[in-house]
Amino acid sequence: MTDTSIQPAPQPAAGDLDGVKLVYILYFVSFVLAITAIGGLIYAYLKRGTASAVAASHYTWQIRTFWIGLLYSVLGALSLFFVIGLFILLATAIWFLVRSIKGFIAAGEGRPIQNVDTWFW
């Protein structure tokens, strides 16, 4: 006889995603005060090693979001002289916002980020 029961996915401990949500909020605030994104990045680096698997996936996602966003922002700033930079910066802001919203919703539902290595969303 085969066992057809489905094992539930492991859920993060209560409060384990509070730090994850804090980083997302700092990322949202960074649209007004850019320095808060650096604070979120530092927090994500400090907590990633001791977090549950679900929270660690979010911290990795947040760290990659910061560094990839910084790369795109630098490219946009360097190409502002050619006008295309304005479009790159606008696309980067939208990309950063979409990734942050997607992650915040997943954290609110207690779900991990499925593909943390993607450069998209």
Tab-separated table of N, CA and C in Angstrom:
chain	number	residue	atom	x	y	z
A	1	MET	N	0.839	-1.169	0.000
A	1	MET	CA	0.000	0.000	0.000
A	1	MET	C	0.894	1.246	0.000
A	2	THR	N	0.579	2.221	-0.803
A	2	THR	CA	1.386	3.437	-0.880
A	2	THR	C	0.789	4.524	-0.006
A	3	ASP	N	1.666	5.353	0.480
A	3	ASP	CA	1.246	6.473	1.319
A	3	ASP	C	0.954	7.667	0.424
A	4	THR	N	-0.294	8.074	0.346
A	4	THR	CA	-0.679	9.181	-0.529
A	4	THR	C	-0.912	10.473	0.235
A	5	SER	N	-0.540	10.502	1.508
A	5	SER	CA	-0.740	11.735	2.270
A	5	SER	C	0.273	12.782	1.825
A	6	ILE	N	-0.157	13.979	1.828
A	6	ILE	CA	0.684	15.096	1.402
A	6	ILE	C	1.205	15.797	2.649
A	7	GLN	N	2.509	15.973	2.690
A	7	GLN	CA	3.114	16.644	3.820
A	7	GLN	C	2.995	18.156	3.629
A	8	PRO	N	2.544	18.875	4.660
A	8	PRO	CA	2.454	20.329	4.520
A	8	PRO	C	3.845	20.946	4.480
A	9	ALA	N	3.945	22.047	3.771
A	9	ALA	CA	5.218	22.761	3.691
A	9	ALA	C	5.558	23.323	5.067
A	10	PRO	N	6.839	23.323	5.433
A	10	PRO	CA	7.205	23.861	6.740
A	10	PRO	C	6.891	25.354	6.822
A	11	GLN	N	6.286	25.730	7.917
A	11	GLN	CA	5.919	27.129	8.123
A	11	GLN	C	6.970	27.810	8.989
A	12	PRO	N	7.254	29.071	8.721
A	12	PRO	CA	8.225	29.775	9.550
A	12	PRO	C	7.662	29.978	10.953
A	13	ALA	N	8.551	30.087	11.923
A	13	ALA	CA	8.128	30.328	13.296
A	13	ALA	C	7.450	31.690	13.396
A	14	ALA	N	6.571	31.808	14.359
A	14	ALA	CA	5.868	33.077	14.556
A	14	ALA	C	6.886	34.186	14.775
A	15	GLY	N	6.760	35.254	14.056
A	15	GLY	CA	7.668	36.391	14.178
A	15	GLY	C	8.941	36.256	13.363
A	16	ASP	N	9.165	35.103	12.726
A	16	ASP	CA	10.385	34.901	11.949
A	16	ASP	C	10.435	35.810	10.726
A	17	LEU	N	9.279	36.177	10.208
A	17	LEU	CA	9.246	37.023	9.012
A	17	LEU	C	9.105	38.511	9.343
A	18	ASP	N	9.107	38.856	10.620
A	18	ASP	CA	9.011	40.272	10.984
A	18	ASP	C	10.221	41.062	10.472
A	19	GLY	N	11.405	40.476	10.594
A	19	GLY	CA	12.609	41.131	10.091
A	19	GLY	C	12.585	41.266	8.581
A	20	VAL	N	12.053	40.260	7.921
A	20	VAL	CA	11.918	40.284	6.461
A	20	VAL	C	11.011	41.447	6.050
A	21	LYS	N	9.888	41.564	6.737
A	21	LYS	CA	8.944	42.650	6.434
A	21	LYS	C	9.573	44.007	6.722
A	22	LEU	N	10.383	44.087	7.782
A	22	LEU	CA	11.073	45.337	8.103
A	22	LEU	C	11.969	45.773	6.944
A	23	VAL	N	12.701	44.829	6.372
A	23	VAL	CA	13.593	45.163	5.250
A	23	VAL	C	12.776	45.643	4.053
A	24	TYR	N	11.651	44.981	3.773
A	24	TYR	CA	10.813	45.441	2.663
A	24	TYR	C	10.301	46.863	2.931
A	25	ILE	N	9.909	47.136	4.157
A	25	ILE	CA	9.436	48.489	4.490
A	25	ILE	C	10.563	49.500	4.322
A	26	LEU	N	11.772	49.140	4.746
A	26	LEU	CA	12.917	50.041	4.546
A	26	LEU	C	13.170	50.272	3.057
A	27	TYR	N	12.972	49.249	2.251
A	27	TYR	CA	13.127	49.413	0.805
A	27	TYR	C	12.056	50.348	0.242
A	28	PHE	N	10.815	50.240	0.740
A	28	PHE	CA	9.761	51.154	0.283
A	28	PHE	C	10.089	52.586	0.671
A	29	VAL	N	10.562	52.786	1.894
A	29	VAL	CA	10.900	54.126	2.378
A	29	VAL	C	12.091	54.697	1.605
A	30	SER	N	12.918	53.824	1.033
A	30	SER	CA	14.102	54.299	0.308
A	30	SER	C	13.747	55.116	-0.929
A	31	PHE	N	12.492	55.083	-1.364
A	31	PHE	CA	12.089	55.945	-2.476
A	31	PHE	C	12.066	57.404	-2.040
A	32	VAL	N	11.991	57.632	-0.730
A	32	VAL	CA	12.019	58.998	-0.190
A	32	VAL	C	13.374	59.279	0.458
A	33	LEU	N	13.870	58.344	1.253
A	33	LEU	CA	15.164	58.457	1.930
A	33	LEU	C	16.034	57.288	1.499
A	34	ALA	N	16.895	57.500	0.545
A	34	ALA	CA	17.665	56.413	-0.063
A	34	ALA	C	18.508	55.643	0.947
A	35	ILE	N	18.934	56.267	2.005
A	35	ILE	CA	19.816	55.627	2.985
A	35	ILE	C	19.152	54.424	3.665
A	36	THR	N	17.832	54.390	3.714
A	36	THR	CA	17.155	53.282	4.380
A	36	THR	C	17.367	51.955	3.646
A	37	ALA	N	17.612	52.011	2.361
A	37	ALA	CA	17.888	50.780	1.609
A	37	ALA	C	19.193	50.148	2.094
A	38	ILE	N	20.168	50.974	2.427
A	38	ILE	CA	21.439	50.454	2.943
A	38	ILE	C	21.219	49.807	4.300
A	39	GLY	N	20.384	50.423	5.133
A	39	GLY	CA	20.046	49.825	6.419
A	39	GLY	C	19.373	48.474	6.242
A	40	GLY	N	18.464	48.378	5.277
A	40	GLY	CA	17.804	47.105	4.985
A	40	GLY	C	18.780	46.062	4.497
A	41	LEU	N	19.722	46.475	3.666
A	41	LEU	CA	20.731	45.555	3.152
A	41	LEU	C	21.580	44.999	4.292
A	42	ILE	N	22.034	45.862	5.171
A	42	ILE	CA	22.859	45.425	6.302
A	42	ILE	C	22.077	44.457	7.183
A	43	TYR	N	20.825	44.784	7.476
A	43	TYR	CA	19.994	43.915	8.303
A	43	TYR	C	19.818	42.543	7.644
A	44	ALA	N	19.571	42.535	6.344
A	44	ALA	CA	19.386	41.267	5.618
A	44	ALA	C	20.655	40.417	5.675
A	45	TYR	N	21.821	41.046	5.513
A	45	TYR	CA	23.070	40.303	5.607
A	45	TYR	C	23.264	39.721	7.007
A	46	LEU	N	22.940	40.489	8.031
A	46	LEU	CA	23.144	40.034	9.402
A	46	LEU	C	22.203	38.900	9.798
A	47	LYS	N	20.989	38.901	9.295
A	47	LYS	CA	19.985	37.922	9.714
A	47	LYS	C	19.913	36.678	8.832
A	48	ARG	N	20.447	36.744	7.628
A	48	ARG	CA	20.285	35.641	6.681
A	48	ARG	C	20.860	34.327	7.204
A	49	GLY	N	21.982	34.349	7.871
A	49	GLY	CA	22.631	33.120	8.328
A	49	GLY	C	21.892	32.394	9.437
A	50	THR	N	21.103	33.106	10.235
A	50	THR	CA	20.412	32.482	11.364
A	50	THR	C	18.912	32.333	11.128
A	51	ALA	N	18.443	32.675	9.957
A	51	ALA	CA	17.009	32.654	9.662
A	51	ALA	C	16.551	31.268	9.218
A	52	SER	N	15.236	31.057	9.290
A	52	SER	CA	14.646	29.827	8.765
A	52	SER	C	14.810	29.822	7.245
A	53	ALA	N	14.512	28.697	6.634
A	53	ALA	CA	14.661	28.583	5.174
A	53	ALA	C	13.766	29.580	4.447
A	54	VAL	N	12.554	29.781	4.955
A	54	VAL	CA	11.628	30.726	4.316
A	54	VAL	C	12.176	32.140	4.422
A	55	ALA	N	12.582	32.540	5.611
A	55	ALA	CA	13.107	33.894	5.804
A	55	ALA	C	14.418	34.080	5.045
A	56	ALA	N	15.272	33.055	5.019
A	56	ALA	CA	16.548	33.152	4.299
A	56	ALA	C	16.328	33.386	2.812
A	57	SER	N	15.288	32.777	2.248
A	57	SER	CA	15.012	33.003	0.827
A	57	SER	C	14.652	34.470	0.596
A	58	HIS	N	13.916	35.063	1.516
A	58	HIS	CA	13.570	36.481	1.388
A	58	HIS	C	14.794	37.370	1.560
A	59	TYR	N	15.639	37.061	2.546
A	59	TYR	CA	16.843	37.874	2.752
A	59	TYR	C	17.752	37.817	1.522
A	60	THR	N	17.909	36.635	0.940
A	60	THR	CA	18.714	36.518	-0.280
A	60	THR	C	18.095	37.335	-1.407
A	61	TRP	N	16.790	37.254	-1.560
A	61	TRP	CA	16.049	38.030	-2.559
A	61	TRP	C	16.279	39.526	-2.339
A	62	GLN	N	16.217	39.973	-1.100
A	62	GLN	CA	16.390	41.392	-0.782
A	62	GLN	C	17.816	41.856	-1.060
A	63	ILE	N	18.781	41.027	-0.716
A	63	ILE	CA	20.176	41.378	-0.969
A	63	ILE	C	20.421	41.492	-2.469
A	64	ARG	N	19.935	40.531	-3.224
A	64	ARG	CA	20.107	40.579	-4.681
A	64	ARG	C	19.353	41.765	-5.282
A	65	THR	N	18.176	42.071	-4.746
A	65	THR	CA	17.416	43.220	-5.238
A	65	THR	C	18.219	44.499	-5.062
A	66	PHE	N	18.853	44.660	-3.913
A	66	PHE	CA	19.654	45.864	-3.675
A	66	PHE	C	20.807	45.962	-4.676
A	67	TRP	N	21.611	44.901	-4.779
A	67	TRP	CA	22.814	44.984	-5.613
A	67	TRP	C	22.494	45.089	-7.103
A	68	ILE	N	21.513	44.358	-7.565
A	68	ILE	CA	21.128	44.462	-8.977
A	68	ILE	C	20.535	45.838	-9.251
A	69	GLY	N	19.716	46.338	-8.325
A	69	GLY	CA	19.155	47.680	-8.473
A	69	GLY	C	20.230	48.749	-8.485
A	70	LEU	N	21.250	48.578	-7.651
A	70	LEU	CA	22.364	49.532	-7.647
A	70	LEU	C	23.106	49.504	-8.981
A	71	LEU	N	23.325	48.308	-9.511
A	71	LEU	CA	23.987	48.186	-10.814
A	71	LEU	C	23.202	48.917	-11.903
A	72	TYR	N	21.892	48.651	-11.965
A	72	TYR	CA	21.054	49.319	-12.963
A	72	TYR	C	21.029	50.828	-12.748
A	73	SER	N	21.019	51.259	-11.498
A	73	SER	CA	20.982	52.698	-11.202
A	73	SER	C	22.270	53.386	-11.645
A	74	VAL	N	23.393	52.742	-11.408
A	74	VAL	CA	24.674	53.312	-11.846
A	74	VAL	C	24.718	53.390	-13.370
A	75	LEU	N	24.270	52.334	-14.042
A	75	LEU	CA	24.233	52.365	-15.511
A	75	LEU	C	23.311	53.476	-16.013
A	76	GLY	N	22.176	53.642	-15.357
A	76	GLY	CA	21.253	54.707	-15.734
A	76	GLY	C	21.843	56.081	-15.504
A	77	ALA	N	22.508	56.255	-14.365
A	77	ALA	CA	23.119	57.556	-14.051
A	77	ALA	C	24.244	57.886	-15.031
A	78	LEU	N	25.034	56.882	-15.379
A	78	LEU	CA	26.129	57.114	-16.320
A	78	LEU	C	25.635	57.435	-17.727
A	79	SER	N	24.460	56.962	-18.059
A	79	SER	CA	23.940	57.202	-19.407
A	79	SER	C	22.886	58.321	-19.444
A	80	LEU	N	22.748	59.069	-18.360
A	80	LEU	CA	21.800	60.189	-18.351
A	80	LEU	C	22.114	61.216	-19.436
A	81	PHE	N	23.375	61.374	-19.716
A	81	PHE	CA	23.794	62.323	-20.741
A	81	PHE	C	23.187	61.962	-22.099
A	82	PHE	N	22.932	60.698	-22.318
A	82	PHE	CA	22.395	60.229	-23.593
A	82	PHE	C	20.881	60.049	-23.560
A	83	VAL	N	20.211	60.572	-22.584
A	83	VAL	CA	18.765	60.551	-22.399
A	83	VAL	C	18.232	59.153	-22.066
A	84	ILE	N	18.827	58.117	-22.611
A	84	ILE	CA	18.366	56.757	-22.326
A	84	ILE	C	18.471	56.459	-20.837
A	85	GLY	N	19.374	57.131	-20.162
A	85	GLY	CA	19.563	56.924	-18.732
A	85	GLY	C	18.310	57.204	-17.925
A	86	LEU	N	17.530	58.179	-18.356
A	86	LEU	CA	16.279	58.492	-17.673
A	86	LEU	C	15.325	57.306	-17.732
A	87	PHE	N	15.254	56.659	-18.865
A	87	PHE	CA	14.402	55.485	-19.020
A	87	PHE	C	14.930	54.295	-18.217
A	88	ILE	N	16.242	54.150	-18.172
A	88	ILE	CA	16.850	53.076	-17.374
A	88	ILE	C	16.545	53.287	-15.899
A	89	LEU	N	16.667	54.528	-15.433
A	89	LEU	CA	16.379	54.820	-14.023
A	89	LEU	C	14.904	54.603	-13.692
A	90	LEU	N	14.032	54.985	-14.598
A	90	LEU	CA	12.603	54.768	-14.379
A	90	LEU	C	12.280	53.271	-14.351
A	91	ALA	N	12.842	52.522	-15.290
A	91	ALA	CA	12.621	51.076	-15.321
A	91	ALA	C	13.188	50.412	-14.065
A	92	THR	N	14.321	50.895	-13.592
A	92	THR	CA	14.925	50.351	-12.373
A	92	THR	C	14.030	50.601	-11.167
A	93	ALA	N	13.470	51.790	-11.068
A	93	ALA	CA	12.574	52.104	-9.948
A	93	ALA	C	11.342	51.201	-9.971
A	94	ILE	N	10.773	50.990	-11.142
A	94	ILE	CA	9.602	50.113	-11.265
A	94	ILE	C	9.994	48.679	-10.922
A	95	TRP	N	11.123	48.219	-11.424
A	95	TRP	CA	11.616	46.867	-11.155
A	95	TRP	C	11.817	46.663	-9.656
A	96	PHE	N	12.453	47.625	-8.995
A	96	PHE	CA	12.715	47.556	-7.558
A	96	PHE	C	11.407	47.501	-6.777
A	97	LEU	N	10.452	48.315	-7.187
A	97	LEU	CA	9.148	48.351	-6.521
A	97	LEU	C	8.395	47.030	-6.705
A	98	VAL	N	8.402	46.483	-7.902
A	98	VAL	CA	7.703	45.221	-8.162
A	98	VAL	C	8.313	44.091	-7.338
A	99	ARG	N	9.635	44.007	-7.308
A	99	ARG	CA	10.288	42.955	-6.514
A	99	ARG	C	9.982	43.110	-5.037
A	100	SER	N	9.964	44.326	-4.544
A	100	SER	CA	9.676	44.562	-3.128
A	100	SER	C	8.227	44.220	-2.799
A	101	ILE	N	7.309	44.602	-3.654
A	101	ILE	CA	5.889	44.282	-3.422
A	101	ILE	C	5.676	42.773	-3.478
A	102	LYS	N	6.263	42.115	-4.476
A	102	LYS	CA	6.123	40.665	-4.599
A	102	LYS	C	6.649	39.971	-3.350
A	103	GLY	N	7.790	40.388	-2.873
A	103	GLY	CA	8.367	39.784	-1.684
A	103	GLY	C	7.555	40.069	-0.434
A	104	PHE	N	7.060	41.288	-0.298
A	104	PHE	CA	6.267	41.653	0.876
A	104	PHE	C	4.981	40.835	0.934
A	105	ILE	N	4.341	40.647	-0.207
A	105	ILE	CA	3.120	39.830	-0.245
A	105	ILE	C	3.434	38.384	0.129
A	106	ALA	N	4.513	37.832	-0.421
A	106	ALA	CA	4.893	36.454	-0.097
A	106	ALA	C	5.222	36.317	1.391
A	107	ALA	N	5.907	37.301	1.953
A	107	ALA	CA	6.230	37.260	3.382
A	107	ALA	C	4.964	37.328	4.222
A	108	GLY	N	4.018	38.143	3.803
A	108	GLY	CA	2.754	38.243	4.520
A	108	GLY	C	1.982	36.941	4.519
A	109	GLU	N	2.143	36.159	3.472
A	109	GLU	CA	1.469	34.865	3.362
A	109	GLU	C	2.316	33.724	3.916
A	110	GLY	N	3.536	34.031	4.362
A	110	GLY	CA	4.412	33.008	4.919
A	110	GLY	C	5.061	32.110	3.888
A	111	ARG	N	5.091	32.556	2.635
A	111	ARG	CA	5.677	31.765	1.545
A	111	ARG	C	7.115	32.194	1.283
A	112	PRO	N	7.978	31.249	0.882
A	112	PRO	CA	9.340	31.624	0.485
A	112	PRO	C	9.351	32.199	-0.927
A	113	ILE	N	10.421	32.844	-1.282
A	113	ILE	CA	10.627	33.283	-2.662
A	113	ILE	C	11.087	32.048	-3.438
A	114	GLN	N	10.414	31.739	-4.537
A	114	GLN	CA	10.676	30.505	-5.268
A	114	GLN	C	11.992	30.522	-6.037
A	115	ASN	N	12.279	31.583	-6.749
A	115	ASN	CA	13.475	31.641	-7.588
A	115	ASN	C	14.294	32.861	-7.197
A	116	VAL	N	15.096	32.721	-6.158
A	116	VAL	CA	15.839	33.865	-5.643
A	116	VAL	C	16.956	34.322	-6.569
A	117	ASP	N	17.355	33.489	-7.515
A	117	ASP	CA	18.475	33.827	-8.397
A	117	ASP	C	18.087	34.614	-9.638
A	118	THR	N	16.811	34.874	-9.830
A	118	THR	CA	16.388	35.572	-11.043
A	118	THR	C	16.758	37.049	-10.988
A	119	TRP	N	17.010	37.620	-12.146
A	119	TRP	CA	17.268	39.056	-12.242
A	119	TRP	C	15.973	39.813	-12.529
A	120	PHE	N	14.904	39.113	-12.740
A	120	PHE	CA	13.633	39.750	-13.051
A	120	PHE	C	12.737	39.725	-11.832
A	121	TRP	N	11.518	39.293	-11.952
A	121	TRP	CA	10.631	39.190	-10.811
A	121	TRP	C	9.831	37.944	-10.929
